[in-house]
PDB file of C-alpha atoms in Angstrom:
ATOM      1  CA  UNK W 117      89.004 115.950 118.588  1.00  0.00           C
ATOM      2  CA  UNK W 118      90.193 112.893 120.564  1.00  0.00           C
ATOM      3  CA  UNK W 119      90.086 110.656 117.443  1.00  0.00           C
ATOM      4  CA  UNK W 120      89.230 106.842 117.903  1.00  0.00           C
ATOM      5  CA  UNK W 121      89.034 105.865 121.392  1.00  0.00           C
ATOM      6  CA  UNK W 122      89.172 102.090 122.832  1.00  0.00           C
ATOM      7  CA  UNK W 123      89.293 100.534 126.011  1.00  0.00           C
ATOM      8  CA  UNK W 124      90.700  98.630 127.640  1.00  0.00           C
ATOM      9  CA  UNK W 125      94.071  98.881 126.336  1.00  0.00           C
ATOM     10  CA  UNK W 126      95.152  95.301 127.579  1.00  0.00           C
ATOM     11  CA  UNK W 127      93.884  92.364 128.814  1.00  0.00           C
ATOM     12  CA  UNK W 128      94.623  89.224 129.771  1.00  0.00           C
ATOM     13  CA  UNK W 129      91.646  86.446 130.184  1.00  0.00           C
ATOM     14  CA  UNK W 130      91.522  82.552 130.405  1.00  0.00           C
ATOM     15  CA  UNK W 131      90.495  80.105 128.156  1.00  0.00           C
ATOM     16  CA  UNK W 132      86.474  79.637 128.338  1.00  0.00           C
ATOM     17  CA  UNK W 133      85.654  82.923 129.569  1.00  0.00           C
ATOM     18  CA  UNK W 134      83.877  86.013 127.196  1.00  0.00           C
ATOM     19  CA  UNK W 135      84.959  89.531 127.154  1.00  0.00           C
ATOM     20  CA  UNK W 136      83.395  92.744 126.002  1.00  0.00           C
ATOM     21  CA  UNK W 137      85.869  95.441 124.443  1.00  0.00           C
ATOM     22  CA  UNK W 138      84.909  99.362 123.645  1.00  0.00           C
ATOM     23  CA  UNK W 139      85.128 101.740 121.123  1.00  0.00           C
ATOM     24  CA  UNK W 140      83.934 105.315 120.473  1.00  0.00           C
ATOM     25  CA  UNK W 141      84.671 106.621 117.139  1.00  0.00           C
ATOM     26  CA  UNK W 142      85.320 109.687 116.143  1.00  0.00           C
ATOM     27  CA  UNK W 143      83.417 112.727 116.340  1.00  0.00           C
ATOM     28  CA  UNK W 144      81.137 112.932 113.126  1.00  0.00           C
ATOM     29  CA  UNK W 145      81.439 108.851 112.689  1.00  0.00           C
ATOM     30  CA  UNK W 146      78.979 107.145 111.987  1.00  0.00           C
ATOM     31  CA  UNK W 147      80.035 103.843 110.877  1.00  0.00           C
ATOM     32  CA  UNK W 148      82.431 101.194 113.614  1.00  0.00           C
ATOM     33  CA  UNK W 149      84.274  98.362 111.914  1.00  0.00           C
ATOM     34  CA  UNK W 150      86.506  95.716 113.831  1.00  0.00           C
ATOM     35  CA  UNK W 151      89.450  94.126 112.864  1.00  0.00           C
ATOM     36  CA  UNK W 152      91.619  91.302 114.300  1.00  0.00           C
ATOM     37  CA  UNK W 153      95.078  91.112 113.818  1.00  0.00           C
ATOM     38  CA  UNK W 154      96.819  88.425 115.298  1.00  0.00           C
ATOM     39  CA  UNK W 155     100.448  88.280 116.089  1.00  0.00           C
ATOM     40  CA  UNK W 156     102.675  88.870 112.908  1.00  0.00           C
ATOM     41  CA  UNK W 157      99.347  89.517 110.502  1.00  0.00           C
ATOM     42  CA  UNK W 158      97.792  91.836 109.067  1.00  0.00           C
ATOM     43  CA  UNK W 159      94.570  93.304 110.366  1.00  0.00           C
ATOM     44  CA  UNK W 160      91.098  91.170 109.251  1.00  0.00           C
ATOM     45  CA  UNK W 161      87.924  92.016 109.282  1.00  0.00           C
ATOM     46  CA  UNK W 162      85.217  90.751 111.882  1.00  0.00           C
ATOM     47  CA  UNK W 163      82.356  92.995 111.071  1.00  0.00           C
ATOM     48  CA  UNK W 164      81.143  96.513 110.494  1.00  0.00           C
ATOM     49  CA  UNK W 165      77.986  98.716 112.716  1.00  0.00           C
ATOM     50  CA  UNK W 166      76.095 101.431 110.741  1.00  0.00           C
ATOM     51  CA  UNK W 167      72.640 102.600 112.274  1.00  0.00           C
ATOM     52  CA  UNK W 168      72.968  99.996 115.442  1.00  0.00           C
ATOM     53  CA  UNK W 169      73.060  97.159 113.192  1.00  0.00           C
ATOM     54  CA  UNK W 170      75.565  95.058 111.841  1.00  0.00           C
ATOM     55  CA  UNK W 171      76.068  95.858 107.784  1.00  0.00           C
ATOM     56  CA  UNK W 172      79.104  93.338 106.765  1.00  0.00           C
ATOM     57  CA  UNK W 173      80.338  90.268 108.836  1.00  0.00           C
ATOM     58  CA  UNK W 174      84.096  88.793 108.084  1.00  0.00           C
ATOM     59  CA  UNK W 175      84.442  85.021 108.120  1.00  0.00           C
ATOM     60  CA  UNK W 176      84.671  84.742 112.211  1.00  0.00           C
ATOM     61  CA  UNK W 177      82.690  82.251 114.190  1.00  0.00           C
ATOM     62  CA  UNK W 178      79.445  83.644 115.893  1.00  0.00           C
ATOM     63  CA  UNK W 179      81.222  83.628 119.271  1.00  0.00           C
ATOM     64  CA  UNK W 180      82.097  87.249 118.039  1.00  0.00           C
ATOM     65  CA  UNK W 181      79.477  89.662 118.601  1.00  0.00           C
ATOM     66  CA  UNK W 182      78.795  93.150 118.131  1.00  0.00           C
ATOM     67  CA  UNK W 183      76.699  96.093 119.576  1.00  0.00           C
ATOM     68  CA  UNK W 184      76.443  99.553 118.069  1.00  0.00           C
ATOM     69  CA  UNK W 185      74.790 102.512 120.344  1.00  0.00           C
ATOM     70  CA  UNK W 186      72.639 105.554 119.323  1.00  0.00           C
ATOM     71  CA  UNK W 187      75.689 107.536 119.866  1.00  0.00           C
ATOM     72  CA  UNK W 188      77.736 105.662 117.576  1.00  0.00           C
ATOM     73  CA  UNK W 189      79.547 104.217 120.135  1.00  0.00           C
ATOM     74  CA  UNK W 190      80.337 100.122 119.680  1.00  0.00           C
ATOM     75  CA  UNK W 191      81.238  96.597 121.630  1.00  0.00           C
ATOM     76  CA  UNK W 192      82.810  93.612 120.643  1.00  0.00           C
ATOM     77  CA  UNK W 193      81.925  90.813 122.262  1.00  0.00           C
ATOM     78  CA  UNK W 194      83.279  86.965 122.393  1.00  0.00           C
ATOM     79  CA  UNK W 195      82.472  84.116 123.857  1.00  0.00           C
ATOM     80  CA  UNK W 196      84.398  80.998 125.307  1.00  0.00           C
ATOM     81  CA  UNK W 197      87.696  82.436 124.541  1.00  0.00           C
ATOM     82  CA  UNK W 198      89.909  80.386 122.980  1.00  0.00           C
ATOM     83  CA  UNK W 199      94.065  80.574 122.715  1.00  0.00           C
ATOM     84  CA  UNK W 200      93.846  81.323 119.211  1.00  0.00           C
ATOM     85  CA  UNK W 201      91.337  84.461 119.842  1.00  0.00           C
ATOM     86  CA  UNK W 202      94.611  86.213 121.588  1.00  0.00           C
ATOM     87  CA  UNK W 203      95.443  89.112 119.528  1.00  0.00           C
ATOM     88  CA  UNK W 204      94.918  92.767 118.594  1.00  0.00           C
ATOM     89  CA  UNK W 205      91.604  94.605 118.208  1.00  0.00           C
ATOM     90  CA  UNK W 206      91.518  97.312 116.393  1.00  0.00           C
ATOM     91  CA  UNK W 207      87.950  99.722 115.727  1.00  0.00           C
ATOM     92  CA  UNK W 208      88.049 101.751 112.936  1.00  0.00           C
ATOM     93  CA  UNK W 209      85.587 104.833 112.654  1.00  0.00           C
ATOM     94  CA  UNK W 210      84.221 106.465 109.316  1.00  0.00           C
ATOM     95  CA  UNK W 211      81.468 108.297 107.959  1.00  0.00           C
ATOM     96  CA  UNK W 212      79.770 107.503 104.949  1.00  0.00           C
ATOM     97  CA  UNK W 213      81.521 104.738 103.786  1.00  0.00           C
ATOM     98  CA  UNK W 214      84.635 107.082 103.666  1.00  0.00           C
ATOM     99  CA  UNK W 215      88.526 106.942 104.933  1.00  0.00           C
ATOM    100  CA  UNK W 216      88.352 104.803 108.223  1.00  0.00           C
ATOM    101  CA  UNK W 217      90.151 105.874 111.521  1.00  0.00           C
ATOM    102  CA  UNK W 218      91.885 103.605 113.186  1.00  0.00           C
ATOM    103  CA  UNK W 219      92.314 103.417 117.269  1.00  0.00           C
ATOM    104  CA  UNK W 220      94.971 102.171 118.713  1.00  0.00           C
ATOM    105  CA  UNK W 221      93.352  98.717 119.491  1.00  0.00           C
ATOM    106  CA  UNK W 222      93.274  96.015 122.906  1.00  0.00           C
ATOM    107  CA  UNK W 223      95.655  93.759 122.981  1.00  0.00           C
ATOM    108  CA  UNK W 224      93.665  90.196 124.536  1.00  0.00           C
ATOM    109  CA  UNK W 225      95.818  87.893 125.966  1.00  0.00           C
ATOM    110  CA  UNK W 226      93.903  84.799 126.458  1.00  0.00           C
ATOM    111  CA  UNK W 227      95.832  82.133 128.763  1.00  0.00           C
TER     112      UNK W 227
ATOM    113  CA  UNK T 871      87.588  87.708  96.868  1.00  0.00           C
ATOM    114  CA  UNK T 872      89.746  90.627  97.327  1.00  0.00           C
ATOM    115  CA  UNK T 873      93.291  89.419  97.955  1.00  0.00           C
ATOM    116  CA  UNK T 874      96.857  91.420  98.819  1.00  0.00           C
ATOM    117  CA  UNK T 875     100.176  89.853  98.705  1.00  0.00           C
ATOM    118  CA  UNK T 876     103.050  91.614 100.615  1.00  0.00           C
ATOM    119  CA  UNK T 877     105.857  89.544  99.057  1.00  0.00           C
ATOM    120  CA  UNK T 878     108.671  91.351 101.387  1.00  0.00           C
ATOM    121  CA  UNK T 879     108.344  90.047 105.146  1.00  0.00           C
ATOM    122  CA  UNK T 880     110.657  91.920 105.988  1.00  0.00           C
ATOM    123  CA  UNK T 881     112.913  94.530 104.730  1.00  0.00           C
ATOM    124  CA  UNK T 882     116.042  96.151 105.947  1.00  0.00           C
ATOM    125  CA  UNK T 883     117.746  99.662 104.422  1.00  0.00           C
ATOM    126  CA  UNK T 884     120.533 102.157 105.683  1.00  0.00           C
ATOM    127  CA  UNK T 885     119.198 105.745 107.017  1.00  0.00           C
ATOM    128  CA  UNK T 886     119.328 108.154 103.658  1.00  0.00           C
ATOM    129  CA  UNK T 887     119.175 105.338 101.045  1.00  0.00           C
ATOM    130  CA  UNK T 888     115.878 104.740  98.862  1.00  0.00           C
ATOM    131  CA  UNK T 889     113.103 102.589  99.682  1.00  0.00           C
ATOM    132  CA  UNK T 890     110.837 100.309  97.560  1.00  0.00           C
ATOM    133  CA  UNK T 891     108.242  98.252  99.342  1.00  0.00           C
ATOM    134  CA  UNK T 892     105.938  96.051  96.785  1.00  0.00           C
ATOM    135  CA  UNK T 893     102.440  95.302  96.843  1.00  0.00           C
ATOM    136  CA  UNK T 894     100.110  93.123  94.440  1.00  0.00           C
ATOM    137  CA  UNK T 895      96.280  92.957  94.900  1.00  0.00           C
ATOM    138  CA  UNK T 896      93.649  90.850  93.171  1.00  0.00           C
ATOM    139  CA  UNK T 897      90.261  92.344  92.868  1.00  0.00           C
ATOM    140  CA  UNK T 898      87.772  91.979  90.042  1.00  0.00           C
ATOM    141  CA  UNK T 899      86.472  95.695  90.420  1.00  0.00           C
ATOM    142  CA  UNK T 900      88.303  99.236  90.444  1.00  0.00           C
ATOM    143  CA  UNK T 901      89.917  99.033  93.549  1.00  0.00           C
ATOM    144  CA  UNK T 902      90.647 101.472  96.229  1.00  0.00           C
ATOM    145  CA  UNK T 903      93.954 101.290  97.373  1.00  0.00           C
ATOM    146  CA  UNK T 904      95.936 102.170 100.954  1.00  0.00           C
ATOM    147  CA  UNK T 905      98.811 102.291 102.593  1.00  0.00           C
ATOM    148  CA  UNK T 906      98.865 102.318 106.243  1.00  0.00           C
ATOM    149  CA  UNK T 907     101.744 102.389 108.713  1.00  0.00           C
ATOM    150  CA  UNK T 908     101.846 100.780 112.039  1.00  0.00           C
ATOM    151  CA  UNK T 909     104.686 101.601 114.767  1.00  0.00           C
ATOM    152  CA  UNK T 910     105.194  98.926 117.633  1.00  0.00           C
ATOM    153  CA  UNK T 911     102.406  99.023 119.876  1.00  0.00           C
ATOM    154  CA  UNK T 912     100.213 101.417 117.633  1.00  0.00           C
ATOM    155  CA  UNK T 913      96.721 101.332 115.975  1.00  0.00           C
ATOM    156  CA  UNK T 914      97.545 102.046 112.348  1.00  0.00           C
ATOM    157  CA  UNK T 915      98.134 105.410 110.224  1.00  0.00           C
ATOM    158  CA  UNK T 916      96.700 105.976 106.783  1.00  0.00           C
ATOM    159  CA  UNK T 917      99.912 107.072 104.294  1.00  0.00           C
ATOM    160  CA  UNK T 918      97.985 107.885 101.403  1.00  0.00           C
ATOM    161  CA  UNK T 919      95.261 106.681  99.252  1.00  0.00           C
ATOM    162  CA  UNK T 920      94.647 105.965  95.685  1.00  0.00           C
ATOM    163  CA  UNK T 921      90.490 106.069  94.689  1.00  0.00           C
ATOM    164  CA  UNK T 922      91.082 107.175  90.815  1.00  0.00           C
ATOM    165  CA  UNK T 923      92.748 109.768  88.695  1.00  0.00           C
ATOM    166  CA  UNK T 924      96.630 110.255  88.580  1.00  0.00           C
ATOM    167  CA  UNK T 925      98.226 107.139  89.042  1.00  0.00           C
ATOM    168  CA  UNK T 926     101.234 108.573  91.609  1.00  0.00           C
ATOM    169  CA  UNK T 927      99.702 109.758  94.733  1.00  0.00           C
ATOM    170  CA  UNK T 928     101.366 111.684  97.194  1.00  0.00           C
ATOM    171  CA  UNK T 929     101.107 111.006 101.063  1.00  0.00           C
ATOM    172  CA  UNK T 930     102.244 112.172 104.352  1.00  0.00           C
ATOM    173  CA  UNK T 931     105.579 111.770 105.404  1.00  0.00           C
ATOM    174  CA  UNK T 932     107.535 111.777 102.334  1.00  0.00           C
ATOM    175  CA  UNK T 933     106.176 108.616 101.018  1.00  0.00           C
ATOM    176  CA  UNK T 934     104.708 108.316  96.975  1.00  0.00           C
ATOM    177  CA  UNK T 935     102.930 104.977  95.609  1.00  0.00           C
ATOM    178  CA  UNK T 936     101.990 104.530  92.049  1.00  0.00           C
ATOM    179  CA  UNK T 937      98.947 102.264  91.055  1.00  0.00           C
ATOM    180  CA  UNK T 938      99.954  99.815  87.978  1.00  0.00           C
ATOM    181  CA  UNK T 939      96.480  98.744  87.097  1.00  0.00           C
ATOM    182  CA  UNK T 940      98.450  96.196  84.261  1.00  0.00           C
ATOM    183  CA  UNK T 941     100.746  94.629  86.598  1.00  0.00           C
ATOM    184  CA  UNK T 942      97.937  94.783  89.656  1.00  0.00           C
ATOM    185  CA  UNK T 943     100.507  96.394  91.705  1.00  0.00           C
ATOM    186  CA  UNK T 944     100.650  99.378  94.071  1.00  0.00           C
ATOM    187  CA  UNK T 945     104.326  99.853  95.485  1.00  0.00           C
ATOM    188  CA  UNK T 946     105.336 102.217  98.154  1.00  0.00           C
ATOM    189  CA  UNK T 947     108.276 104.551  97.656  1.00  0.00           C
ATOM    190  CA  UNK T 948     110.601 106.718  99.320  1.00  0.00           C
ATOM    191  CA  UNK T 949     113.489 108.983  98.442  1.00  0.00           C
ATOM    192  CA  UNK T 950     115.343 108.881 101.349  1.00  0.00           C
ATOM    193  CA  UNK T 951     114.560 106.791 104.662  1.00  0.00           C
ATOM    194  CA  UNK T 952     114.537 108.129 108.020  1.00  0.00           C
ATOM    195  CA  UNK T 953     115.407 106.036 111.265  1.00  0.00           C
ATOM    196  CA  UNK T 954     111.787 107.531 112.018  1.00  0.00           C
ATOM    197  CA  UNK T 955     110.365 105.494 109.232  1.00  0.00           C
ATOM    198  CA  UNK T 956     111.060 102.082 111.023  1.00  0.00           C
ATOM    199  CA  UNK T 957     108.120 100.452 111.372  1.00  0.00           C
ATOM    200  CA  UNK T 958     105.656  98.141 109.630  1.00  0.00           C
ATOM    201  CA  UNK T 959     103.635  98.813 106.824  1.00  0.00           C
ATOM    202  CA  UNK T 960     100.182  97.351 105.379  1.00  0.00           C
ATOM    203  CA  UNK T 961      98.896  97.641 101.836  1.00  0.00           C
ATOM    204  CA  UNK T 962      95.246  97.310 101.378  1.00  0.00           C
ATOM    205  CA  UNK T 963      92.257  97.173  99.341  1.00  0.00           C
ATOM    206  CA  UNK T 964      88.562  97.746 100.022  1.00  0.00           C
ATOM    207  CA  UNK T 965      85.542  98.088  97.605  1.00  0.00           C
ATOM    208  CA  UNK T 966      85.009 100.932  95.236  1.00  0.00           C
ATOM    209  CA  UNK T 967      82.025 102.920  96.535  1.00  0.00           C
ATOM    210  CA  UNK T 968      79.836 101.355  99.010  1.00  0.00           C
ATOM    211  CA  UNK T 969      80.821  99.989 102.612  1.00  0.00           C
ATOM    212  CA  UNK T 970      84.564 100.251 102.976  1.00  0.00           C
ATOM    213  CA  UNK T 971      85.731  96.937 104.130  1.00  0.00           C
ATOM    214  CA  UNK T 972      89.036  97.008 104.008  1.00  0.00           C
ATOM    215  CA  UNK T 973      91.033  93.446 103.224  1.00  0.00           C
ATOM    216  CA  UNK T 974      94.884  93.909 104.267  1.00  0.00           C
ATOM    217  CA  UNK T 975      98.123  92.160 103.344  1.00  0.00           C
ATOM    218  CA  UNK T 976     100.184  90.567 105.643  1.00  0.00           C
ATOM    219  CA  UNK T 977     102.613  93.520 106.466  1.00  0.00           C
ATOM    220  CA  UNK T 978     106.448  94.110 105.475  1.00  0.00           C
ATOM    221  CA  UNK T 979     108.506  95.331 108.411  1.00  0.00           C
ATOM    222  CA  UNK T 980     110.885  97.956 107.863  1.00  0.00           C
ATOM    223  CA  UNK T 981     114.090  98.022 109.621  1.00  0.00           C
ATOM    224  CA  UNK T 982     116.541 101.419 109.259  1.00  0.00           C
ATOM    225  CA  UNK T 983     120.241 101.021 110.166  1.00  0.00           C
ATOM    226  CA  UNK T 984     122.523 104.123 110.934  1.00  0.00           C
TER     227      UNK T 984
END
């Protein structure tokens, strides 16, 4: 079982521009959540995918988007980075609302 | 809305000596309860877990919490510290039942000395 998968592991992207990251969860998941967790924070919570659509949101702007696939696989998107969006993303698989699995997150670097 | 307060930024101990890290929550409802570890450059680890029942749980690596519904607290414990235990760790709380968001404090960061 290769647990919770996400790429890419780093990136580094300008001010104005969107990026897409990717997560597959693990095997038996059926439920993505994604957390943010900036430099010297703890993790928060954008939002949360069950059944391709999106069940909680977090209090982030809409420039943070989400997409979840038939085979439980999800994006994160957002739109015209900003300096403060620099950070740590970390997806988090679990199945019926049970113990969630964390990946080892993208680190966006956002110049 | 859920809340957790880490009150100890950071925290340094000698290798073999005990280890106490404190956690306070506010939360209307039962809560469920976590504490997750996080080594430099890695997604995070689930210690243990406290849903209901016995108030001391046990978790993986040596570490014990005890859930103080009274004092709204849920401290993490250890015996005995290992230089392997330096790292940072995150209490949290998420909903009882339902969707498990998960709200997180702000992290205490363990340093061991020899």
């Amino acid at each position: 079982d290769a647990g919770v998968t996400q790429s890419p592991t780093h990136l580094i992207k300008t001010r104005g521009q969107q990026v897409t990251l990717r997560c597959s969860p693990k095997s038996g998941h059926d439920t993505v959540s994604w957390y943010q967790q900036a430099l010297g924070q703890g993790p928060q919570f954008i939002f949360q995918y069950y059944e391709e659509e999106e069940r909680q949101r977090g209090n982030f702007p809409d420039r943070f988007s989400g997409h979840q696939f038939p085979n439980y696989s999800s994006e994160l998107n957002v739109n015209a980075l900003l300096l403060g969006d620099s950070a740590l993303y970390l997806c988090a698989s679990s199945f019926a609302g049970g113990e969630q699995f964390f990946g080892p997150g993208t680190r966006l670097t956002v110049l | 809305a859920q809340s957790v307060t880490q009150p100890d930024i950071h925290i340094t101990v000698s290798e073999g000596a005990s280890l106490e890290l404190r956690c306070n929550y506010s939360y209307g409802a039962t809560p469920y309860l976590f504490w997750y570890v996080q080594s430099p450059g890695q997604g995070l680890q689930l210690l243990l877990k406290y849903f209901s029942g016995d108030t001391l749980v046990q978790g993986i690596k040596g570490f014990e919490a005890e859930f103080k519904r009274s004092q709204s607290s849920f401290n993490l414990r250890k015996p005995s510290v290992h230089w392997s235990d330096a790292a940072e760790y995150f209490c949290a709380v998420a909903l009882s039942g339902g969707y498990q968001k998960v709200t997180f404090g702000i992290g205490t960061k363990l340093q061991v000395i020899p």
